[in-house]
PDB file of C-alpha atoms in Angstrom:
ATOM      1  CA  UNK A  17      -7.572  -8.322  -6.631  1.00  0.00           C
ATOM      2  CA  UNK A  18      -7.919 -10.530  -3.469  1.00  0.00           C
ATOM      3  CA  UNK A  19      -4.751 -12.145  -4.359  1.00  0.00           C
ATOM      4  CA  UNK A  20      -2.864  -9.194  -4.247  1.00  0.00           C
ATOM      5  CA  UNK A  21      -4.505  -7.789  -1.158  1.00  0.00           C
ATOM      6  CA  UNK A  22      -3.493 -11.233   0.422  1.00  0.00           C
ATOM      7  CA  UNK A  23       0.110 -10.425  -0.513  1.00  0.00           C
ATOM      8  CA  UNK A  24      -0.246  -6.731   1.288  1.00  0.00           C
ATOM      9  CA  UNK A  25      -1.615  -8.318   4.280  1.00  0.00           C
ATOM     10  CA  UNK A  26       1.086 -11.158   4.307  1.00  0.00           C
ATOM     11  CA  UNK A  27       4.311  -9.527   3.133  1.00  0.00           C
ATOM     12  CA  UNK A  28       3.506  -5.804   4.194  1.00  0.00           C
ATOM     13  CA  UNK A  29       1.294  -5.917   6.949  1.00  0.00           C
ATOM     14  CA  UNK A  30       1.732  -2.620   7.806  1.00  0.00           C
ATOM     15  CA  UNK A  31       2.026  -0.979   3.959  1.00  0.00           C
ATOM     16  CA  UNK A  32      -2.110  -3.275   4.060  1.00  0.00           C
ATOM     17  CA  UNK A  33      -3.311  -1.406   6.841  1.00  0.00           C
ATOM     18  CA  UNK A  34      -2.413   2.274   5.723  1.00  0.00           C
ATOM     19  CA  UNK A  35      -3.891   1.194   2.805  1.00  0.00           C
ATOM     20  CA  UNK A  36      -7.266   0.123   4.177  1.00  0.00           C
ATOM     21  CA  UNK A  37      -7.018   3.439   5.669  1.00  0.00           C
ATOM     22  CA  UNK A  38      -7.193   5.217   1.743  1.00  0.00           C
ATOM     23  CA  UNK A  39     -10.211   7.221   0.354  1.00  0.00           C
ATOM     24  CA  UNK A  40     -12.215   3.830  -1.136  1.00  0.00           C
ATOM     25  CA  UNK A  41     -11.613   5.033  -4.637  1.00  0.00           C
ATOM     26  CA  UNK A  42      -7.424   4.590  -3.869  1.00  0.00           C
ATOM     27  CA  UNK A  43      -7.533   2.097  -2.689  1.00  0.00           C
ATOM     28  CA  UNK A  44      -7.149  -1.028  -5.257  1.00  0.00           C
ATOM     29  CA  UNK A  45      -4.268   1.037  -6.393  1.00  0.00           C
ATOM     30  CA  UNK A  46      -2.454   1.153  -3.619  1.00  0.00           C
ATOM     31  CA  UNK A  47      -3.104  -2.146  -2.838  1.00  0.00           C
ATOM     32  CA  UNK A  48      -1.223  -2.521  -7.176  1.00  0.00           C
ATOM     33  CA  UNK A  49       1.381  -0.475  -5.833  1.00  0.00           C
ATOM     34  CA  UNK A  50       2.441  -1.931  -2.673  1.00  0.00           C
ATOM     35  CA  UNK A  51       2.230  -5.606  -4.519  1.00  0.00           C
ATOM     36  CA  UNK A  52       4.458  -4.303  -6.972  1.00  0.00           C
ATOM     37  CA  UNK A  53       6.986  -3.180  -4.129  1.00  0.00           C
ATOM     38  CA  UNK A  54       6.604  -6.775  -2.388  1.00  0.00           C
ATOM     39  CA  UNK A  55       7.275  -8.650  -5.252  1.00  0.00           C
ATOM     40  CA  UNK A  56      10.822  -6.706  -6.082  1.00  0.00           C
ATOM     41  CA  UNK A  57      11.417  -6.482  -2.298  1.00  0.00           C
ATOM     42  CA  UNK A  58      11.518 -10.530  -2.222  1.00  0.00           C
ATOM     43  CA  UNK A  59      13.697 -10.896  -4.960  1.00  0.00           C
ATOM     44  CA  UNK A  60      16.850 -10.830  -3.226  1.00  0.00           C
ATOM     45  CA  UNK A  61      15.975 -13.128  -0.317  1.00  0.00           C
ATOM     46  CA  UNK A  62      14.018 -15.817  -2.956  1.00  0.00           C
ATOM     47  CA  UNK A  63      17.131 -16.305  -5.479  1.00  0.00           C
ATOM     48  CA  UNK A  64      20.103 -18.011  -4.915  1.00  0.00           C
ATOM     49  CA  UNK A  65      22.211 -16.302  -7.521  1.00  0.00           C
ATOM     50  CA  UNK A  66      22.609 -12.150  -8.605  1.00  0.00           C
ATOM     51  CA  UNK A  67      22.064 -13.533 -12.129  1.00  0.00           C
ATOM     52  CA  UNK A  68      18.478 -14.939 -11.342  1.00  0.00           C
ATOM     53  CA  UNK A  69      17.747 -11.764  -9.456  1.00  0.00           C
ATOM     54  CA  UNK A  70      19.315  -9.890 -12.347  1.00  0.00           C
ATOM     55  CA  UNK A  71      16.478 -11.507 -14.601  1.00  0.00           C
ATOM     56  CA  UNK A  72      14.179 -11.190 -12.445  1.00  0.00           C
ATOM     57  CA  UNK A  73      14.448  -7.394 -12.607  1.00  0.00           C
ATOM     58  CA  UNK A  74      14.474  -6.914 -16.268  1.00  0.00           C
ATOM     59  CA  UNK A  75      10.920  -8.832 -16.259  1.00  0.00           C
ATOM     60  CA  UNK A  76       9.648  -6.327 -14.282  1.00  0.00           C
ATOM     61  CA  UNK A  77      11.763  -3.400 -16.275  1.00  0.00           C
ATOM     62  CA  UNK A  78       9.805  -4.878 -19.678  1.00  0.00           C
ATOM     63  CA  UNK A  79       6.717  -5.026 -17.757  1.00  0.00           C
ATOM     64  CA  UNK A  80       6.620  -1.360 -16.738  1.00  0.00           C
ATOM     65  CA  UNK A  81       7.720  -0.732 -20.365  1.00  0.00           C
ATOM     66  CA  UNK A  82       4.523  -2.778 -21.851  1.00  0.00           C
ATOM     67  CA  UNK A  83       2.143  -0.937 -18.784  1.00  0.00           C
ATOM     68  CA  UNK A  84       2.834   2.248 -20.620  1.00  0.00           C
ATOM     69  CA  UNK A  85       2.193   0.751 -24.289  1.00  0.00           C
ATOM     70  CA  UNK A  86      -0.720  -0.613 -22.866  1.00  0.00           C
ATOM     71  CA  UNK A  87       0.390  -4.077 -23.031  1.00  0.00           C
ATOM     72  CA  UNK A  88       0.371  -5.862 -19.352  1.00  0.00           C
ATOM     73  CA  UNK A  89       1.771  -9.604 -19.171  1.00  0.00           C
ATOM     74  CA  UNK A  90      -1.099 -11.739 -17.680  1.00  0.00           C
ATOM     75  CA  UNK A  91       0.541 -11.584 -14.500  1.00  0.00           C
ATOM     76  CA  UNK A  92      -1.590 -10.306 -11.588  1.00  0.00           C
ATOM     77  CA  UNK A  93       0.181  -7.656 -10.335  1.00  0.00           C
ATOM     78  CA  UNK A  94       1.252  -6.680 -13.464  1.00  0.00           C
ATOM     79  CA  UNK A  95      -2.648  -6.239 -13.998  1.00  0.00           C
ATOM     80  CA  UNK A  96      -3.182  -4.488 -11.439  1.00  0.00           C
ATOM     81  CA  UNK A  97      -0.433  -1.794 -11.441  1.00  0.00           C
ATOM     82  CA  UNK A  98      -1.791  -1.131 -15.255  1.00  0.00           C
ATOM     83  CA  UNK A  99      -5.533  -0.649 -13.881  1.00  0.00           C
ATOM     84  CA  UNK A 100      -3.240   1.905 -11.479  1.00  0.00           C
ATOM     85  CA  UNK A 101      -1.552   3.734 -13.949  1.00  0.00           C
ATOM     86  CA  UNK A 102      -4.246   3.962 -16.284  1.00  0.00           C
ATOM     87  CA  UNK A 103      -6.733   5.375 -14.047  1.00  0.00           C
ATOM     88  CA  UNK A 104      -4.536   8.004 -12.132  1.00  0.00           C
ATOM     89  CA  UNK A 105      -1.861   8.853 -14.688  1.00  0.00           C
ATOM     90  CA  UNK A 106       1.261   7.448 -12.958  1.00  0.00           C
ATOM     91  CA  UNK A 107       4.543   8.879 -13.528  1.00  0.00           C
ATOM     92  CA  UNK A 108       6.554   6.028 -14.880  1.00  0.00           C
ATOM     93  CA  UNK A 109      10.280   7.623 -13.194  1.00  0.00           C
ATOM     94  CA  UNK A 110       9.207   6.585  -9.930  1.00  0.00           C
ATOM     95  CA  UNK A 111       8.076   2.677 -11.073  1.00  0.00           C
ATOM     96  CA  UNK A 112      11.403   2.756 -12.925  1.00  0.00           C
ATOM     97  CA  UNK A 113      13.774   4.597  -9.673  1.00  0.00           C
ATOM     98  CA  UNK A 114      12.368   1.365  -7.005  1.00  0.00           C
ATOM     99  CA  UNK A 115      13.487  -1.358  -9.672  1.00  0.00           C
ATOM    100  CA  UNK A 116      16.700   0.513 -10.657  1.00  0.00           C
ATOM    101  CA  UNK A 117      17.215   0.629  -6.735  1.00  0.00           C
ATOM    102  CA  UNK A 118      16.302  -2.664  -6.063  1.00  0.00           C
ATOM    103  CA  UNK A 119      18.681  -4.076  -9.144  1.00  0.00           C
ATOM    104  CA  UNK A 120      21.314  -1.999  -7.598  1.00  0.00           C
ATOM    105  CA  UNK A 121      20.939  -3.558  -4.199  1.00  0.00           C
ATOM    106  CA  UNK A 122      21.132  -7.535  -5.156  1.00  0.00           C
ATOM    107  CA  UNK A 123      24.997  -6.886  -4.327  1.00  0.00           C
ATOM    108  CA  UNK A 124      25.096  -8.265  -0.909  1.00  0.00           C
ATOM    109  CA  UNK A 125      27.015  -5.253   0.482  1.00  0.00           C
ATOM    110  CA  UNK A 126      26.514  -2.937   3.858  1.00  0.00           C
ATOM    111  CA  UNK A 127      26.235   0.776   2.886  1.00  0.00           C
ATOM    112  CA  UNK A 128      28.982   2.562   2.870  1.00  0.00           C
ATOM    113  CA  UNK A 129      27.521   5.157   5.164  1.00  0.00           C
ATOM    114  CA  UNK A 130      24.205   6.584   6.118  1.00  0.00           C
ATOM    115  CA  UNK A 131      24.153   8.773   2.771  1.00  0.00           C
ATOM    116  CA  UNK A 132      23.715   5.099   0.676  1.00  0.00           C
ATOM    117  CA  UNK A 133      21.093   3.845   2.701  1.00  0.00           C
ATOM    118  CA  UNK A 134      19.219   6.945   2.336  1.00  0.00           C
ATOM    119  CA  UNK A 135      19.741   7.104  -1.234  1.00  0.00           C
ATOM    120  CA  UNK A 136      18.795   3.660  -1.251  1.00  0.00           C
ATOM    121  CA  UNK A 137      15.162   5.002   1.485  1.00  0.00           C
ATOM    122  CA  UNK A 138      14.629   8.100  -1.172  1.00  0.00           C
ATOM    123  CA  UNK A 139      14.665   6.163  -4.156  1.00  0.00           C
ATOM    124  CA  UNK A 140      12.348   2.811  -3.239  1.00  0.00           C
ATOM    125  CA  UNK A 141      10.141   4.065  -0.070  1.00  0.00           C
ATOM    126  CA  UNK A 142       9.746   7.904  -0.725  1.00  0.00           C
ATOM    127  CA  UNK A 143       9.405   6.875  -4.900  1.00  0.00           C
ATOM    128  CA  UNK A 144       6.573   4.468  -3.107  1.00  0.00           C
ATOM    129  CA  UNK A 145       5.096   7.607  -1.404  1.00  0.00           C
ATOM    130  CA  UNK A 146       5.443   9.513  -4.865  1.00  0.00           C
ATOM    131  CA  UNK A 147       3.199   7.475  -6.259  1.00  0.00           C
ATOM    132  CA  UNK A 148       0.614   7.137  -3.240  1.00  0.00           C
ATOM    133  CA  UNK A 149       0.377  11.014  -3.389  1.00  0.00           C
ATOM    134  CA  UNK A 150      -0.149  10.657  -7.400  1.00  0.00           C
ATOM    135  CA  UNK A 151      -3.195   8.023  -6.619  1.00  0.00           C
ATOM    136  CA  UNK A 152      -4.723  10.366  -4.084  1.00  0.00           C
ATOM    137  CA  UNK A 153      -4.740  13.541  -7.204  1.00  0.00           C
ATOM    138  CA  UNK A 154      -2.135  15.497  -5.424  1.00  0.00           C
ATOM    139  CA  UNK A 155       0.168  17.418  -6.876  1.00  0.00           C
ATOM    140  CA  UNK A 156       2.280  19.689  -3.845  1.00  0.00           C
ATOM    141  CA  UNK A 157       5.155  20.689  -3.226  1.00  0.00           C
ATOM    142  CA  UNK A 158       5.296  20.483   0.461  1.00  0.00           C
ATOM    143  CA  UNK A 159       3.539  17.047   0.614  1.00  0.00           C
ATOM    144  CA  UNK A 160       6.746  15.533  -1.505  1.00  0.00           C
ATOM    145  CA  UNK A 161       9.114  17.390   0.479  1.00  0.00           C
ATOM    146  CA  UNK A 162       7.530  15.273   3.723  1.00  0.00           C
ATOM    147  CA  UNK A 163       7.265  12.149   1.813  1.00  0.00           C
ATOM    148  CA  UNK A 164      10.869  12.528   0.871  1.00  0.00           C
ATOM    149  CA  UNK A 165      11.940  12.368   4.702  1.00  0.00           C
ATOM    150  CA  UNK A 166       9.034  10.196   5.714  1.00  0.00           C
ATOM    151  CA  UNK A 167      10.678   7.336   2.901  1.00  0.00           C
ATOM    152  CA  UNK A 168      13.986   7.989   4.438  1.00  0.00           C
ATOM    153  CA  UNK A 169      12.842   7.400   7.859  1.00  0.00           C
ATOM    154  CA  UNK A 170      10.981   4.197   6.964  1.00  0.00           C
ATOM    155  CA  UNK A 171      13.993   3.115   4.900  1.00  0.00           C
ATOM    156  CA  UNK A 172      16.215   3.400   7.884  1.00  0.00           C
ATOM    157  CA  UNK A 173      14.086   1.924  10.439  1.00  0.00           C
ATOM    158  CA  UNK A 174      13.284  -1.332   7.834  1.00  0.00           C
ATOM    159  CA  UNK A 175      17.255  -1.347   7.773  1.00  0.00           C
ATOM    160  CA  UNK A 176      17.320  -1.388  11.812  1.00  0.00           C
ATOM    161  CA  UNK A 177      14.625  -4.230  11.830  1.00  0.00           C
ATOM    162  CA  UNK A 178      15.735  -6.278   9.394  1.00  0.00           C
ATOM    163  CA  UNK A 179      19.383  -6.650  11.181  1.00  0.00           C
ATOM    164  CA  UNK A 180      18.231  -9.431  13.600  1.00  0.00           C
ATOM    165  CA  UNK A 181      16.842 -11.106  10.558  1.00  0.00           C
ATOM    166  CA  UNK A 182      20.109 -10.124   8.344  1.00  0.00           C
ATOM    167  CA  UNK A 183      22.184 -11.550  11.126  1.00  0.00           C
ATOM    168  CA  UNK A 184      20.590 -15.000  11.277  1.00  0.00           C
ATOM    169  CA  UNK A 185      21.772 -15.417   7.702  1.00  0.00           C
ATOM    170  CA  UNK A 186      25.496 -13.912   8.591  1.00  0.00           C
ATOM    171  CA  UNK A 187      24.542 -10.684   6.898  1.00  0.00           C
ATOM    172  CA  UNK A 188      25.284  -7.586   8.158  1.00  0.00           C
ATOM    173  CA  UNK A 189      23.681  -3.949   5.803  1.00  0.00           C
ATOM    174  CA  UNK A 190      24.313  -1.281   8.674  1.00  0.00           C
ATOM    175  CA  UNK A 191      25.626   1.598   7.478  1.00  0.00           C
ATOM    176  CA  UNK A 192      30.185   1.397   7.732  1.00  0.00           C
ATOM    177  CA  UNK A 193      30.663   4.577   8.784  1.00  0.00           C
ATOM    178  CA  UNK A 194      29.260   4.187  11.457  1.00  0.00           C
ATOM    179  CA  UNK A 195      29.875   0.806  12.725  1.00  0.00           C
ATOM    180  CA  UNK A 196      33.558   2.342  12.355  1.00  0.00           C
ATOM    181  CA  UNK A 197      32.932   5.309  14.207  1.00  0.00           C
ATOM    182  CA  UNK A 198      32.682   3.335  17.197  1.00  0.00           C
ATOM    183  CA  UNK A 199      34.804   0.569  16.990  1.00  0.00           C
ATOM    184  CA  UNK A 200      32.220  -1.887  16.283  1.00  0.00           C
ATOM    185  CA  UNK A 201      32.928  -5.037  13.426  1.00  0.00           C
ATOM    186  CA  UNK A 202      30.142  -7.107  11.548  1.00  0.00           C
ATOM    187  CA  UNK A 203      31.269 -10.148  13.399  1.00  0.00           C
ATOM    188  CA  UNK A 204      29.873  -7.684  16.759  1.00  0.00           C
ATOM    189  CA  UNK A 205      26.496  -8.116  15.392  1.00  0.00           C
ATOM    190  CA  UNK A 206      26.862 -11.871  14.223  1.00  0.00           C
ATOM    191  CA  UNK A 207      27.334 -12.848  17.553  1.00  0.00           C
ATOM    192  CA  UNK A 208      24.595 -10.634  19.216  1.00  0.00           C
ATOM    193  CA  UNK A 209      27.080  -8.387  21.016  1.00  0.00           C
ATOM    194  CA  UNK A 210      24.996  -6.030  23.273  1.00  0.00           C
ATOM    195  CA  UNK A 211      28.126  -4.069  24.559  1.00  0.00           C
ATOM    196  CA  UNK A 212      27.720   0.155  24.518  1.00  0.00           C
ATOM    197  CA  UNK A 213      29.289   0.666  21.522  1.00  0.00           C
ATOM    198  CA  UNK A 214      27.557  -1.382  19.215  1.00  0.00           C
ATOM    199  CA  UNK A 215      23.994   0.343  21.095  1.00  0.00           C
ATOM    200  CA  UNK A 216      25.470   3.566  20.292  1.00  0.00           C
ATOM    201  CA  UNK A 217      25.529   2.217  16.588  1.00  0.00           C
ATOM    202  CA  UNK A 218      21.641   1.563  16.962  1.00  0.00           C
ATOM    203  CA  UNK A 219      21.115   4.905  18.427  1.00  0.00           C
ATOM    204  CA  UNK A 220      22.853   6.906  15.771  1.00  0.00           C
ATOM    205  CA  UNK A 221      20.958   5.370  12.991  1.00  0.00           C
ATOM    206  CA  UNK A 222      18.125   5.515  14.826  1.00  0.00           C
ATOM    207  CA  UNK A 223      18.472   9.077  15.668  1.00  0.00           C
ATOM    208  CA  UNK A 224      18.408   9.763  11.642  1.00  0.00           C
ATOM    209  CA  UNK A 225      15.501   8.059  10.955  1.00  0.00           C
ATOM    210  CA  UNK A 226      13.687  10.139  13.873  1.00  0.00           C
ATOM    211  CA  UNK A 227      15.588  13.196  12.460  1.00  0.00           C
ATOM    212  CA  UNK A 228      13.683  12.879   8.892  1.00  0.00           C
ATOM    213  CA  UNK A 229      10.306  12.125  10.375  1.00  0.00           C
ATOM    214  CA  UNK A 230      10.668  15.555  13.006  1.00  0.00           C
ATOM    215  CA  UNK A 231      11.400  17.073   9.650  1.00  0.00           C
ATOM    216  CA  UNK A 232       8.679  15.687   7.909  1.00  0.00           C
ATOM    217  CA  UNK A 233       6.317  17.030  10.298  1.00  0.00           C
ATOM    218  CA  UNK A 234       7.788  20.416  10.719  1.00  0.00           C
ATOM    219  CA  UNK A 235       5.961  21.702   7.756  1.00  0.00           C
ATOM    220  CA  UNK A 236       2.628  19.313   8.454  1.00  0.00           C
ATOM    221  CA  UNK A 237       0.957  23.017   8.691  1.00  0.00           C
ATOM    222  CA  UNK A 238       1.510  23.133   4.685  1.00  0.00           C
ATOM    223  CA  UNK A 239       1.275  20.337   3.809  1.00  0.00           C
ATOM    224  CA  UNK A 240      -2.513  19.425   2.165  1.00  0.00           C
ATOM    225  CA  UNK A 241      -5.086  17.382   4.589  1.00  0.00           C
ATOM    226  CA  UNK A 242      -5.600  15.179   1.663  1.00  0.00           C
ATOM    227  CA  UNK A 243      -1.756  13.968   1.713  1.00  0.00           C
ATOM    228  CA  UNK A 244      -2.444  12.936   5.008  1.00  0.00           C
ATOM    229  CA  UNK A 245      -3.592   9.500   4.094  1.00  0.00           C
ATOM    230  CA  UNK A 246      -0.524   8.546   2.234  1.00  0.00           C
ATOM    231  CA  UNK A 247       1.821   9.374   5.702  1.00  0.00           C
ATOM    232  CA  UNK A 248       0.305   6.721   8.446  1.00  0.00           C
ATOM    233  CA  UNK A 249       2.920   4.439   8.392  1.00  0.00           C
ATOM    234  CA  UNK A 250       4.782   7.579  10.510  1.00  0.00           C
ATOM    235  CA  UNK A 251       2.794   6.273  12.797  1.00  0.00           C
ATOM    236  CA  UNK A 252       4.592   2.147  12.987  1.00  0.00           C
ATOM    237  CA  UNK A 253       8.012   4.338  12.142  1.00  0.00           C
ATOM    238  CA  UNK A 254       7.132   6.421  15.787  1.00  0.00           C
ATOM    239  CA  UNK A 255       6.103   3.345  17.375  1.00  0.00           C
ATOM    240  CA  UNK A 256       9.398   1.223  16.086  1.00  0.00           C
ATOM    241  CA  UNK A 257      11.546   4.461  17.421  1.00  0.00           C
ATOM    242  CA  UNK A 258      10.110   4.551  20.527  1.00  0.00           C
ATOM    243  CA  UNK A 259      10.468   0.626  21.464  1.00  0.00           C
ATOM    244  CA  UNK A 260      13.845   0.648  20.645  1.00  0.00           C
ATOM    245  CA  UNK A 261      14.520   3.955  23.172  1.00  0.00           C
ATOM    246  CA  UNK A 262      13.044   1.795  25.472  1.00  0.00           C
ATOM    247  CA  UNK A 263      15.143  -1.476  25.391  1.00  0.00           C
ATOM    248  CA  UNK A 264      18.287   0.569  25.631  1.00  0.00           C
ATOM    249  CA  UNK A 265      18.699   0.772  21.779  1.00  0.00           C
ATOM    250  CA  UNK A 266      19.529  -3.059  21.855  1.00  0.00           C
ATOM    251  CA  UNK A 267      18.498  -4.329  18.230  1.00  0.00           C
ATOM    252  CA  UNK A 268      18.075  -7.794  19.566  1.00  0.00           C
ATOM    253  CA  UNK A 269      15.041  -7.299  22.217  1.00  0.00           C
ATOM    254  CA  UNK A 270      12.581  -9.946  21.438  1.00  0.00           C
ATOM    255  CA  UNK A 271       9.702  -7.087  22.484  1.00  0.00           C
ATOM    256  CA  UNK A 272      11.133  -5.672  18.883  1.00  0.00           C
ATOM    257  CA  UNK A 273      10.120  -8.504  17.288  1.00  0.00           C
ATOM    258  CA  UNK A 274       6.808  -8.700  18.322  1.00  0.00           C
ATOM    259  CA  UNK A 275       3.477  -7.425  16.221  1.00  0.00           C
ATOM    260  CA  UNK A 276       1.491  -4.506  17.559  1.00  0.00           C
ATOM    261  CA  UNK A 277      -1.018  -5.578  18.097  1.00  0.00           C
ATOM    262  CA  UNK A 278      -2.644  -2.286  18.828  1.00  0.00           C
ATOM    263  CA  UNK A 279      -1.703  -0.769  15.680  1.00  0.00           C
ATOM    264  CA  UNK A 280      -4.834  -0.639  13.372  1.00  0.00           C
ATOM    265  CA  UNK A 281      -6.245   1.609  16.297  1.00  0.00           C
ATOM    266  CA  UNK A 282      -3.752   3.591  16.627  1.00  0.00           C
ATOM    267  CA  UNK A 283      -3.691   4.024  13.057  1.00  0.00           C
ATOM    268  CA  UNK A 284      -7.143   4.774  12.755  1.00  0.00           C
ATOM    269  CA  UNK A 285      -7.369   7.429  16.060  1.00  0.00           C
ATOM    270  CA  UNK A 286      -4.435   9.091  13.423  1.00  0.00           C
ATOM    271  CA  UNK A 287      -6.390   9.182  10.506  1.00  0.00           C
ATOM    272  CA  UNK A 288      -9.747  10.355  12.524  1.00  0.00           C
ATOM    273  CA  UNK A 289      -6.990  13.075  13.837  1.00  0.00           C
ATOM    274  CA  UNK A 290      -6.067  13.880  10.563  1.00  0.00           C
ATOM    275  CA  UNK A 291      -2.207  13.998  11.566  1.00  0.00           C
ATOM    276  CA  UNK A 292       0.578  12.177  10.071  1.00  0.00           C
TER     277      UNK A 292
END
């Protein structure tokens, strides 16, 4: 287990601390679950070739298969995600909807428009929030309706953060529509281009992301205390939103590259407020 807690804390600092943050008995599970996500998140950046990443993918297809024969590779993650499943039940459609998603998205294309990438949000990230909510023995209505928009959100703002990242690589995964709504090319971005236009990109994706997380916490009143847990990464999402307000919505800020460092309090002061 310390292995995979290492990975959390390395690869998905933020995804470790919300754990921490779990009832104690959720908490190697989550810890199984957000390994699993790492390790399919990665794929794309570690291979080389769509064919490796391709095989890559059907290991972990097989591996979810043999979880629910009760069969586990000796892998360690693989381990641990059956110790997960077995203990709170875990509906296999989500595990199978963030590999299917992830497969889908080794094709080094931008999204089409802001629909894809929140297809692409809904189907890895809220599937991930599915699943947290299974771990925690809730079963609501309401409390998938705000993970469903909380996924989105942190789908679009990973999208956002990633783009300085992206760019160093000559990538470019911002949403087309938009980018051709005002007049602004993937070369714009390449070169670091901080003219209005390509902010008003920024702020129109940004504005959806803090769209879904208003609407996330619009029905916070029905939504079960217990869910509560499983939505603290609104509070990095919030954070993320309001840095980039404050820079002028220009994606290449160094201050948006920087930790925060005051973070695990902040978390915590949320979770001892019992708001998401």
């Amino acid at each position: 287990m310390a292995g995979i807690i290492y990975v959390s804390r390395k690869r998905d600092y933020e995804g470790y601390l919300c754990s921490l943050l779990l009832p104690a008995e959720s908490r190697s599970s989550a810890f199984a679950l957000r390994a699993f996500n790492v390790e399919l998140a990665q794929i794309k950046d570690l291979v080389s070739e769509k064919t490796i990443g391709l095989m890559r993918m059907q290991f972990w297809k097989k591996t979810v298969d043999d979880i629910y024969s009760d069969n586990p590779p000796h892998q360690p993650v693989a381990i641990e995600l059956w110790k997960a499943v077995k203990r709170h039940n875990l509906t296999k459609r989500w595990l199978m909807k963030i590999i299917d998603e992830r497969e889908r998205n080794l094709d080094d294309k931008a999204y089409r428009n802001i629909q894809e990438l929140e297809n692409y949000a809904e189907n890895t990230q809220s599937s991930l929030l599915y699943l947290t909510l299974e771990i925690l023995g809730i079963k609501d209505l309401h409390a998938d309706h705000a993970a469903s928009h909380i996924g989105k959100a942190q789908g679009i703002v990973t999208c956002l953060r990633a783009t300085p990242y992206h760019g160093s690589r000559r990538r470019v995964f911002l949403p087309m529509d938009i980018c051709m709504l005002h007049g602004v090319s993937q070369e714009d971005f390449l070169r670091k281009k901080q003219d209005k236009n390509v902010r008003d990109v920024i702020y129109d994706i940004a504005s959806q992301a803090h769209l879904h997380l208003k609407h996330a916490r619009s029905f916070h009143k029905s939504v079960p205390v217990k869910a509560f847990p499983a939505f603290l990464q609104t509070v990095a999402l919030e954070d993320y939103l309001k840095k980039i307000q404050q820079v002028d919505f220009d994606i290449f800020h160094p201050s948006l590259q920087q930790k925060d460092t005051l973070l695990p309090l902040s978390l915590y002061i949320r979770s001892w407020r019992r708001k998401y």
